[in-house]
XYZ file of C-alpha atoms in Angstrom:
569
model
C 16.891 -26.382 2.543
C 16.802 -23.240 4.727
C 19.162 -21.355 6.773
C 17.408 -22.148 9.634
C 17.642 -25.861 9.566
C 21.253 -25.462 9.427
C 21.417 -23.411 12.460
C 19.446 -26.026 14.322
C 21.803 -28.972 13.026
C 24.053 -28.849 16.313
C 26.676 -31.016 14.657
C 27.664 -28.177 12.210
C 28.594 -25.689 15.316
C 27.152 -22.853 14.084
C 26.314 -19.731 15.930
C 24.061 -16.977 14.960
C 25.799 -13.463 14.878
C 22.931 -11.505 12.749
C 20.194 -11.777 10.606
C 17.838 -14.026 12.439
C 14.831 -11.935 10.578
C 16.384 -13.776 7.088
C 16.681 -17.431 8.432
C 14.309 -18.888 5.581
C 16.175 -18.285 2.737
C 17.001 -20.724 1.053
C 20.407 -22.260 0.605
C 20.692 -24.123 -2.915
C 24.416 -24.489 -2.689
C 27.977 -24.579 -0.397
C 30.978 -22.256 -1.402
C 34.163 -22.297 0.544
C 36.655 -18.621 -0.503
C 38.974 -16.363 0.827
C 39.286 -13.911 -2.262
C 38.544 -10.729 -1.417
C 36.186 -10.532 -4.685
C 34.550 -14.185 -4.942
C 31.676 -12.878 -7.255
C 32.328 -14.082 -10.579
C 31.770 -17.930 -8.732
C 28.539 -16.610 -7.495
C 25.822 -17.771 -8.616
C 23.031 -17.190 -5.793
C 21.513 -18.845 -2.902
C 25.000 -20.369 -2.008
C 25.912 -20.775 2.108
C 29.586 -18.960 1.562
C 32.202 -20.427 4.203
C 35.314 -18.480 4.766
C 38.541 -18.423 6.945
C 38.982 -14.666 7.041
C 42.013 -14.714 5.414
C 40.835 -11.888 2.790
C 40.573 -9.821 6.109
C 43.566 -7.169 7.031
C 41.492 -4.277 8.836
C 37.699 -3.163 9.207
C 37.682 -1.725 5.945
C 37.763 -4.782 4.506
C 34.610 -6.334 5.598
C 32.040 -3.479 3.594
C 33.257 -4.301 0.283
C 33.198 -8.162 0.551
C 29.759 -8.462 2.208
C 28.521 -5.887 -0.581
C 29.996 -8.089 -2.904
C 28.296 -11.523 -1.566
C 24.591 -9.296 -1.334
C 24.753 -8.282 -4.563
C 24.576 -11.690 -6.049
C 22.210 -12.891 -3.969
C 24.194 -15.324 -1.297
C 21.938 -16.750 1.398
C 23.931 -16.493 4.265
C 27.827 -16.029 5.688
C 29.977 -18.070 7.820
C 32.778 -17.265 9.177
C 35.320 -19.489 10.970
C 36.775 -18.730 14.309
C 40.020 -20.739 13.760
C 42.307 -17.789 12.118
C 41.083 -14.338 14.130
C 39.368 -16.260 16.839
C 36.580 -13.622 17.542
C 34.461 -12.428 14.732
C 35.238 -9.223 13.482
C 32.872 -6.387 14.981
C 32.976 -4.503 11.995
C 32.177 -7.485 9.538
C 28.959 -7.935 11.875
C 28.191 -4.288 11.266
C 28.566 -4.696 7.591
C 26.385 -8.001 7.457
C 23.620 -6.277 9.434
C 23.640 -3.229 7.393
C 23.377 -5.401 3.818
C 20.616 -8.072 5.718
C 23.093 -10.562 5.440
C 22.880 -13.467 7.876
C 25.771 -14.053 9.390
C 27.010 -17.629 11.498
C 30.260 -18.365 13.357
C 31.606 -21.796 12.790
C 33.532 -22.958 16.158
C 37.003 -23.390 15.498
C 36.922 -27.505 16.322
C 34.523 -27.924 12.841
C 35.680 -28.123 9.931
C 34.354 -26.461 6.616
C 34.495 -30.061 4.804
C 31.697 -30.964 7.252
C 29.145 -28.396 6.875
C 30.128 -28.626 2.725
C 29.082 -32.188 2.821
C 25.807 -32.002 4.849
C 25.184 -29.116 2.529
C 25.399 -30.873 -0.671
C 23.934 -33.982 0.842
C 20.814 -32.435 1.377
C 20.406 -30.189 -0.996
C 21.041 -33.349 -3.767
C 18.454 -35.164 -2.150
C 16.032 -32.957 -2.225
C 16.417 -31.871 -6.183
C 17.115 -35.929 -6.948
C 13.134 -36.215 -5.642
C 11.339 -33.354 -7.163
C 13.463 -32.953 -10.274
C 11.749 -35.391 -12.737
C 8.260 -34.585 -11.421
C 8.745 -30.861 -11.764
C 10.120 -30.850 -15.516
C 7.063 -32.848 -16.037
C 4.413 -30.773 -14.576
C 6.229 -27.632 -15.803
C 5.501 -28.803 -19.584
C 1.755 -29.921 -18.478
C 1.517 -26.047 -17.047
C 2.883 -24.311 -20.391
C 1.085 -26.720 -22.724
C -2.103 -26.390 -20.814
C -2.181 -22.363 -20.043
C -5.039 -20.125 -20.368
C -5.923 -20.003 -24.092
C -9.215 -17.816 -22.795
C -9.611 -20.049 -20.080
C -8.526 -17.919 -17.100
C -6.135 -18.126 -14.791
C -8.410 -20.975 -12.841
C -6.688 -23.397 -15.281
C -3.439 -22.860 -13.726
C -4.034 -23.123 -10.206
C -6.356 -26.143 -11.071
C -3.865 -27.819 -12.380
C -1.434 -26.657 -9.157
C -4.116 -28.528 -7.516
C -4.156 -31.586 -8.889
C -0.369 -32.202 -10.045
C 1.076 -30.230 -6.623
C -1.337 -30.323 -4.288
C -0.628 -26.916 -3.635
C -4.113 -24.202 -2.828
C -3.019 -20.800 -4.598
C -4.980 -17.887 -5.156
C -4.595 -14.406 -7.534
C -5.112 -11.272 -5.790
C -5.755 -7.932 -6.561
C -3.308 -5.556 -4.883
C -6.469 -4.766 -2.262
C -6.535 -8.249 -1.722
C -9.697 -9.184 -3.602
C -9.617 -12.440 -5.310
C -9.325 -12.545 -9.041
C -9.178 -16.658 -9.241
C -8.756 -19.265 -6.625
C -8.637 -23.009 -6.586
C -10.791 -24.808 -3.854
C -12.218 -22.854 -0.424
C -11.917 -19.283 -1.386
C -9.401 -16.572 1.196
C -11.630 -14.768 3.430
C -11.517 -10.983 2.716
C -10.054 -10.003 5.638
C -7.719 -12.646 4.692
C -6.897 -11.167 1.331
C -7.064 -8.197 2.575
C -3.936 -8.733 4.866
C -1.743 -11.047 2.650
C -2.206 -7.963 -0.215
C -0.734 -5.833 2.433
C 2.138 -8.258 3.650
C 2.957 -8.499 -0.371
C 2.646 -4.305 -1.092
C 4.821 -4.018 2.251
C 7.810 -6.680 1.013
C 7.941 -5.261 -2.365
C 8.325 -2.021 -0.913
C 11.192 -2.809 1.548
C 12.926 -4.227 -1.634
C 12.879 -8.030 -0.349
C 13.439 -10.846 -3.561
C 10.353 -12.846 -3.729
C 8.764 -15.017 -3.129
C 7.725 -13.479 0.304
C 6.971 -16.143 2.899
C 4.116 -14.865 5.265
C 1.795 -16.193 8.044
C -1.743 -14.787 8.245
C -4.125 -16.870 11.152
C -1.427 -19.584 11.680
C -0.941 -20.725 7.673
C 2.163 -20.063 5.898
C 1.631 -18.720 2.864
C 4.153 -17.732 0.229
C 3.489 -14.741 -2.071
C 4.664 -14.119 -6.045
C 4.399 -10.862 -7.850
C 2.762 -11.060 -11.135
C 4.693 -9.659 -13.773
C 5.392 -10.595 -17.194
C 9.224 -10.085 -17.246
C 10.817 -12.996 -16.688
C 11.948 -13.942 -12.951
C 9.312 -11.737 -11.101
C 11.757 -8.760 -10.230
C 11.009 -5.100 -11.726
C 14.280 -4.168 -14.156
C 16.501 -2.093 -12.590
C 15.674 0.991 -15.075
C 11.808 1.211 -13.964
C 10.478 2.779 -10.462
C 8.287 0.105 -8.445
C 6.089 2.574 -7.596
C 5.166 2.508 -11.175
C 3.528 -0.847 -10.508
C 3.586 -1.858 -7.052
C -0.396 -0.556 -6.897
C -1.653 -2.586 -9.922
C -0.048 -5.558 -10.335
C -1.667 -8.684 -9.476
C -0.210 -11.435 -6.504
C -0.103 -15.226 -6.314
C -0.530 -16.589 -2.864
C 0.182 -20.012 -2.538
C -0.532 -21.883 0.968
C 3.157 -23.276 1.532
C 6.516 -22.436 2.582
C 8.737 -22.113 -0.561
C 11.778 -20.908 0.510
C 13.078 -24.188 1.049
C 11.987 -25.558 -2.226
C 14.374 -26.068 -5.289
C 15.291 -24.050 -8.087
C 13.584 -26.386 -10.441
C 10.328 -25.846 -8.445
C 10.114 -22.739 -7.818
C 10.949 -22.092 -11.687
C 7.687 -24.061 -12.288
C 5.886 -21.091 -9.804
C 7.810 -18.467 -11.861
C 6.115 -19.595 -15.154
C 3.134 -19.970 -13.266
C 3.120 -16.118 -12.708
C 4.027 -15.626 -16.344
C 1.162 -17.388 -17.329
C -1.515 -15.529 -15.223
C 0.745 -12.355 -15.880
C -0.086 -12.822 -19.785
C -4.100 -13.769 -18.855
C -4.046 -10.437 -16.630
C -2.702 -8.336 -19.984
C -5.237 -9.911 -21.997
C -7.984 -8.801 -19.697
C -6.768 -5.275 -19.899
C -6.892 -4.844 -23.569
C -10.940 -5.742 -23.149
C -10.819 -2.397 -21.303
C -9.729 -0.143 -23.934
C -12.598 0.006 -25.190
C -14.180 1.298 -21.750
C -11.243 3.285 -21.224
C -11.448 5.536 -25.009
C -15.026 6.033 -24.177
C -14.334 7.665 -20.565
C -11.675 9.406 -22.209
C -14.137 10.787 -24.926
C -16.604 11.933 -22.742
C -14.332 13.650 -19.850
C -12.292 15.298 -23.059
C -15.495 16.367 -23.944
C -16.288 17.552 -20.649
C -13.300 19.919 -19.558
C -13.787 21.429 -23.129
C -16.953 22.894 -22.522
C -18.665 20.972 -25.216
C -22.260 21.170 -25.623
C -24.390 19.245 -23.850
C -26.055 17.598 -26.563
C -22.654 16.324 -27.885
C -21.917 15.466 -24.518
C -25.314 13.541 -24.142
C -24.752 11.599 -27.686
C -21.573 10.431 -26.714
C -22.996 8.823 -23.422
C -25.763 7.325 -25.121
C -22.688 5.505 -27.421
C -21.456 4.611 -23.660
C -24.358 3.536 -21.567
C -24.853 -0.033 -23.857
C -21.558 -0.581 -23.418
C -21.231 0.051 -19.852
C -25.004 -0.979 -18.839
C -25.524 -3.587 -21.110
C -28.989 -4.409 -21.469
C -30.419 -1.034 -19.814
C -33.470 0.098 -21.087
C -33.386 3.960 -19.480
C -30.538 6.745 -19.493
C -28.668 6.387 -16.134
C -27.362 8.769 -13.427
C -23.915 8.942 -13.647
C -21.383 9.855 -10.726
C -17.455 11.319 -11.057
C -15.036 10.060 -8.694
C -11.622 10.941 -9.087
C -8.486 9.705 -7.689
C -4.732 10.784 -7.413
C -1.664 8.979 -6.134
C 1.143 11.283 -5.454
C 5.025 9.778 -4.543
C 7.773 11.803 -3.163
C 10.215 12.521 -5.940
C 13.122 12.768 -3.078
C 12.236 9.674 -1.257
C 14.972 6.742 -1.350
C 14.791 4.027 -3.615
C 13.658 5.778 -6.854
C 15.439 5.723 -9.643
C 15.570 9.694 -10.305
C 13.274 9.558 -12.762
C 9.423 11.335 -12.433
C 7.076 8.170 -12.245
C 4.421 7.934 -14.294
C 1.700 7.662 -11.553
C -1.727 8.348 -14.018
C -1.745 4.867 -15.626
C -1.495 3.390 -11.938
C -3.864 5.216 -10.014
C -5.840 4.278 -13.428
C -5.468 0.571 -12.754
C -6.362 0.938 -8.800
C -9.439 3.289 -9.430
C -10.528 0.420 -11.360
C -9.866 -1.979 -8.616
C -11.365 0.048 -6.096
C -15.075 0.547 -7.744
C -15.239 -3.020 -7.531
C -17.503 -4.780 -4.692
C -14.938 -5.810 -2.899
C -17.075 -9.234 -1.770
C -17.367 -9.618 -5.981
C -14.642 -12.205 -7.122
C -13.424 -12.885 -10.990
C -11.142 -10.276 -13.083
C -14.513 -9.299 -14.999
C -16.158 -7.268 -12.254
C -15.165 -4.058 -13.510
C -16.698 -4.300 -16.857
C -19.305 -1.572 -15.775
C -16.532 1.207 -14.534
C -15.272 3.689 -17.401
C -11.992 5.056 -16.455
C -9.927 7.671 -17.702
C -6.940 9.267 -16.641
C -4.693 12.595 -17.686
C -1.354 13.530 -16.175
C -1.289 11.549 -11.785
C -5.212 12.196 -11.948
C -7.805 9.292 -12.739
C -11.135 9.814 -13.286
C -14.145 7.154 -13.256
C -17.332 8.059 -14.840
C -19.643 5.680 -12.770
C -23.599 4.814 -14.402
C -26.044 4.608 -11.742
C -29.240 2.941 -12.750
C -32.190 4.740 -12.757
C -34.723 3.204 -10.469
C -38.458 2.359 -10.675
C -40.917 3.274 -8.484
C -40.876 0.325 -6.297
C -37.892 0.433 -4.182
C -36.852 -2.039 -1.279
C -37.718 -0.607 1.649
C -34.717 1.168 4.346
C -32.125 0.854 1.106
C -30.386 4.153 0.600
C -30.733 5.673 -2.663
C -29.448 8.655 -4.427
C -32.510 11.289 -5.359
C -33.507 8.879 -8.106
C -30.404 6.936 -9.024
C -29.795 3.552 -7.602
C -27.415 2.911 -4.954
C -25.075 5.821 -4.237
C -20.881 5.238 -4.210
C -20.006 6.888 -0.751
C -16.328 8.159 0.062
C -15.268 6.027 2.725
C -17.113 3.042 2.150
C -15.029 3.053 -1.363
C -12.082 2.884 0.769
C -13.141 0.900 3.862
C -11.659 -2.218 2.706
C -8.930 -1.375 1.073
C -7.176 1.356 3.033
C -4.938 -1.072 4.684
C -3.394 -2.826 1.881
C -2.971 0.531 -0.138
C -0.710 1.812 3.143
C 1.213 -0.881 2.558
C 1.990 -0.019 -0.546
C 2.001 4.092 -0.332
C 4.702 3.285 2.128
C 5.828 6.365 3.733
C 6.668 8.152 0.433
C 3.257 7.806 -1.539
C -0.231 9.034 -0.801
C -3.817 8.160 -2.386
C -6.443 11.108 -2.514
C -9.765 10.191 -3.944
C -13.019 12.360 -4.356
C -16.849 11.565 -5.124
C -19.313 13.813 -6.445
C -22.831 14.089 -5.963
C -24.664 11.829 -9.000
C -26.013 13.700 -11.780
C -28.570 12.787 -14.366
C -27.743 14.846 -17.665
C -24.758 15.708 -19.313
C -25.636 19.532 -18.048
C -24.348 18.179 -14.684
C -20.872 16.027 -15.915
C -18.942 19.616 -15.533
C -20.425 20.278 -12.618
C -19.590 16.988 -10.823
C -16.187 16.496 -12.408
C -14.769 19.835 -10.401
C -16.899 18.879 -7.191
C -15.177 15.707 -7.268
C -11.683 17.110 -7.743
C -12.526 19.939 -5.188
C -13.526 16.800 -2.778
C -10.372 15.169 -3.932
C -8.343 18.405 -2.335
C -10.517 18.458 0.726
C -9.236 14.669 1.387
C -5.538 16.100 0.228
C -5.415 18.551 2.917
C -6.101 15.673 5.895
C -3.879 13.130 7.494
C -2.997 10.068 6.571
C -1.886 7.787 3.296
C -5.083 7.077 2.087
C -7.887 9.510 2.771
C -11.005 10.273 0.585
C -13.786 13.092 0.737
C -17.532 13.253 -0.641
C -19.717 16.071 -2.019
C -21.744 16.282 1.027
C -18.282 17.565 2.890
C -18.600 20.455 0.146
C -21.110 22.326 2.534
C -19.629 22.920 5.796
C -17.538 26.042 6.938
C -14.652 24.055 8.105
C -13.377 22.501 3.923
C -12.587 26.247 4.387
C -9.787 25.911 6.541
C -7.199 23.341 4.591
C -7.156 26.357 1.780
C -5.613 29.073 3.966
C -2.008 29.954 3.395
C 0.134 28.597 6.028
C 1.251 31.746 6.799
C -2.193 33.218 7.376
C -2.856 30.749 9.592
C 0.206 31.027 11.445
C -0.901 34.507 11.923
C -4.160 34.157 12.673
C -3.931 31.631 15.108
C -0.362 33.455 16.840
C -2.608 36.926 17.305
C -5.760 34.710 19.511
C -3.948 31.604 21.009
C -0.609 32.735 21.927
C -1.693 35.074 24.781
C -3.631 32.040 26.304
C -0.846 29.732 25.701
C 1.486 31.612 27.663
C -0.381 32.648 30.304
C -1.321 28.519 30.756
C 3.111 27.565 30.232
C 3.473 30.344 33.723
C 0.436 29.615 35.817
C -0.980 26.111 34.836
C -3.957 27.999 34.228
C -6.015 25.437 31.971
C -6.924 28.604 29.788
C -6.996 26.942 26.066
C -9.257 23.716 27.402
C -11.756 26.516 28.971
C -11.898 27.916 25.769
C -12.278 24.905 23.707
C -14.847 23.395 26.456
C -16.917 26.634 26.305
C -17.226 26.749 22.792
C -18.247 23.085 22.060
C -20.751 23.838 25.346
C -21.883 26.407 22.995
C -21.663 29.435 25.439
C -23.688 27.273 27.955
C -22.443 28.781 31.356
C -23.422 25.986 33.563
C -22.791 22.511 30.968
C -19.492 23.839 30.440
C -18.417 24.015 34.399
C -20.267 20.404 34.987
C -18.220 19.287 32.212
C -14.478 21.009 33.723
C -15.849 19.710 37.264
C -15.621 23.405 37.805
C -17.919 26.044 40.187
C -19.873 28.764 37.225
C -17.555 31.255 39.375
C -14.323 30.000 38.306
C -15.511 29.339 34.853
C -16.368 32.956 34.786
C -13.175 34.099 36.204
C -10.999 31.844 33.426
C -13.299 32.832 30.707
C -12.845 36.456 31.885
C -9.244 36.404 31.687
C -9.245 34.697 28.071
C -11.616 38.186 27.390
C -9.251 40.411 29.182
C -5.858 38.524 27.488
C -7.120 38.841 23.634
C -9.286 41.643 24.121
C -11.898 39.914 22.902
C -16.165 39.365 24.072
C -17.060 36.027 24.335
C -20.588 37.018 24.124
C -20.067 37.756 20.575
C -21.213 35.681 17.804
C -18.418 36.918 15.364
C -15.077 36.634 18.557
C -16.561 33.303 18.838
C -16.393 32.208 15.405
C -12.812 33.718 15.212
C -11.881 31.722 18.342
C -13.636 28.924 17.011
C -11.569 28.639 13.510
C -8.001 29.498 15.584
C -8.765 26.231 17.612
C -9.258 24.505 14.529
C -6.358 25.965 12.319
C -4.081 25.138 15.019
């Protein structure tokens, strides 16, 4: 049963005090204490009722709601029979620990809520009990032996009548059973899941996307679904797989949601499976970008692809194009929450570079079998075959010189950006860059440093997850992230601070003149029709910028310095 049916029981006289955001937990047991230090009676998910006796002053209350949140209590209530009022500072401590926290009027008695407690809870594992132990040995004895993790959630199907679906952490669907999610969908139960796990919340997450409660498992092969307390989630919290399943578990039993736990396992093992079938893939994108960097010679460079190409293209008759993206996920080492330790963020941003070279309309765990990816040190690096194309082309489809269908920068990211935010939190950040497409191994050097120096374009903008392409390699302004913050500071003091003083004394509208004029080009009259402005008072503003920085606005190069102040600041 949950928290919140309790509350809504008006026999039991409870009154909320804090932590309505936690109301569906799940309360699997009653436990009535006034020791100070009740834990080693803990076992988790109890409803703890207590007189208050343990309390003597507001020091008191930080230690004993620690206590209770560290082994995993559902909820506290306190009487109002000894103290009367609640204390103050034990609400303080429940909020700061996300403990909820009920008052139990002084006229009900503990004995009461125990018993409705126990009743229900009994009756609900005196139902489900039997069944569950069954299906739980159907699930192990029937697992994916190669089968996929389709086998598993048919079986949920049939035996629980429950629809669940594997995501990716993007939200793409590895395996479903029945009406597949919607991407958009997927998309934003991915994002619920990243978000959770980040915040540190104990799973399964319960979620409602378009009106359908969903509940959401992490996918890891480590027992009870919770990362060890030695490893960083950051390490993982970008790769690893989710279960959604369309119900609301956090009222089901321990038996039950046991069964869901070995579900995960199950799919968890299937998922490590499919990554060994990548090493393979991965050693030869390794090879090659080894290869690469060392200024081997193109003919090694070119044998070692044509090893590749059958393995990547199966089936290919002709040598491909090949593109270089290449991806980097940074984390603040100070942020809270870390264990202290420097995360290991190459293998991940591995994993999602993977993920993210996948159509993201393309379902199944196999869809990557065409991506090569390597990574060394926080940078991964996809080698990407483009087909080469015939002559006969559909007509209005974009192609690349003579490559087939071109990865572009954004589009890459377009469906995913959301989800990844999520999980980049407000400590991590996701920089990827594309090259141009190449078609000999001549060009592989060439493309792997214009996708890195695309990669630093994208690091120097705004945002979590930003990415950059090789046709942003050829305009003025990838000039501008590369300037030394002090240079700029300079720059842009020496031109704009004049104007920006004179516009803080006389409201004098002197920096939008400026940045009007120059995006009017120079054009006298478009630039006053666009201020709502008579050409005599634009040339009386645009005068006093002149006279101010000493500067001719009828200048190509004054221009140009303007031009790149505006944008630098």
């Amino acid at each position: 049963m949950r928290l919140r049916a309790l509350l809504e029981t008006d026999a039991l006289g409870l009154r909320l005090l804090g932590g309505d955001e936690e109301l569906d937990r799940s309360v699997r047991g009653v436990m009535t204490t006034d020791l100070r230090d009740p834990s080693r009676y803990l076992t988790g998910g109890e409803l703890v009722l207590t007189g208050l006796a343990w309390h003597r002053d507001a020091e008191d209350s930080e230690p004993f709601v620690r206590i209770l949140a560290g082994a995993g209590v559902a909820g506290l209530a306190a009487g109002e029979a000894e103290l009367g009022a609640i204390p103050a500072d034990l609400v303080e401590a429940c909020g700061r620990h996300r403990l909820p926290l009920f008052a139990v009027h002084e006229t009900v008695a503990f004995a009461t809520i125990t018993e409705h407690v126990v009743r229900q809870v009994s009756g609900e594992r005196a139902g489900d009990l039997a069944a569950v132990v069954d299906r739980h040995r159907r699930l192990m004895t029937s697992g994916p032996a190669g089968g996929g993790p389709e086998v598993v959630l048919d079986l949920l199907g049939s035996d629980l009548d429950l629809h669940a679906w594997v995501l990716s952490p993007t939200g793409r669907q590895i395996a479903g059973a029945g009406a597949p999610l919607s991407a958009p969908a997927g998309a934003e139960l991915a994002g619920l899941h990243l978000a959770a796990v980040r915040s540190g919340r104990r799973a399964p997450h319960r979620v409602t996307v378009g009106g359908v409660t969903y509940s959401l498992f992490p996918i890891r092969n480590n027992g009870r679904g919770a990362v060890p307390a030695s490893r960083d989630v950051r390490e993982s919290v970008l790769s690893d797989w989710l279960l959604a399943v369309e119900a609301d578990a956090s009222d089901w039993p321990a038996a039950r949601l046991d069964l869901l736990q070995g579900v995960t396992q199950l799919i968890a093992v299937e998922r490590d499976r499919r990554d060994a079938a990548r090493t393979v893939r991965r050693r030869l994108a390794q090879e090659v970008l080894e290869l690469v960097q060392a200024g081997a010679a193109p003919a090694e460079i070119a044998a070692r692809l044509r090893v590749a190409a059958p393995v990547l293209l199966p089936g290919l008759g002709t040598t491909p194009h090949w593109q270089v993206v290449v991806a980097r996920v940074e984390w603040d080492e100070g942020a809270p929450g870390g264990t202290g330790s420097p995360i290991a963020a190459g293998p991940a941003a591995q994993a999602l570079l993977e993920e993210i070279l996948v159509d993201p309309a393309v379902t199944g765990p196999d869809s990557s079998d065409r991506i090569a990816v390597a990574h060394t040190g926080e940078e991964a690096i996809a080698l990407v075959p483009l087909p080469a194309l015939s002559d006969a082309r559909p007509e209005g489809e974009e192609r690349d010189a003579e490559a087939g269908p071109a990865l572009h920068a954004d589009a890459l990211l377009a469906a995913v950006r959301a989800p990844l935010s999520a999980g980049l939190a407000d400590d991590g950040r996701l920089t990827l860059g594309v090259s141009a497409s190449v078609h000999s191994p001549e060009g592989l050097r060439g493309a792997l440093e214009e996708a890195r120096h695309a990669r630093r374009v994208a690091a120097a903008r705004p945002g979590r997850v930003c990415a950059a392409g090789h046709h942003e390699l050829a305009s003025h302004v990838l000039l501008l992230p590369f300037v030394p913050d002090d240079v700029r500071r300079a720059f842009t003091a020496r031109l704009l601070d004049p104007l920006r003083d004179y516009d803080r004394r006389h409201r004098a509208e002197l920096i939008p003149t400026l940045e009007a004029f120059l995006d009017c080009d120079g054009s006298w009259t478009r630039c006053a029709a666009r201020l709502h402005l008579h050409v005599n008072t634009l040339r009386y503003r645009v005068g006093r910028i002149e006279q101010l920085t000493g500067r001719d606005l009828s200048r190509l190069e004054d221009k140009l310095d303007f031009f790149l102040a505006l944008r630098m600041s």
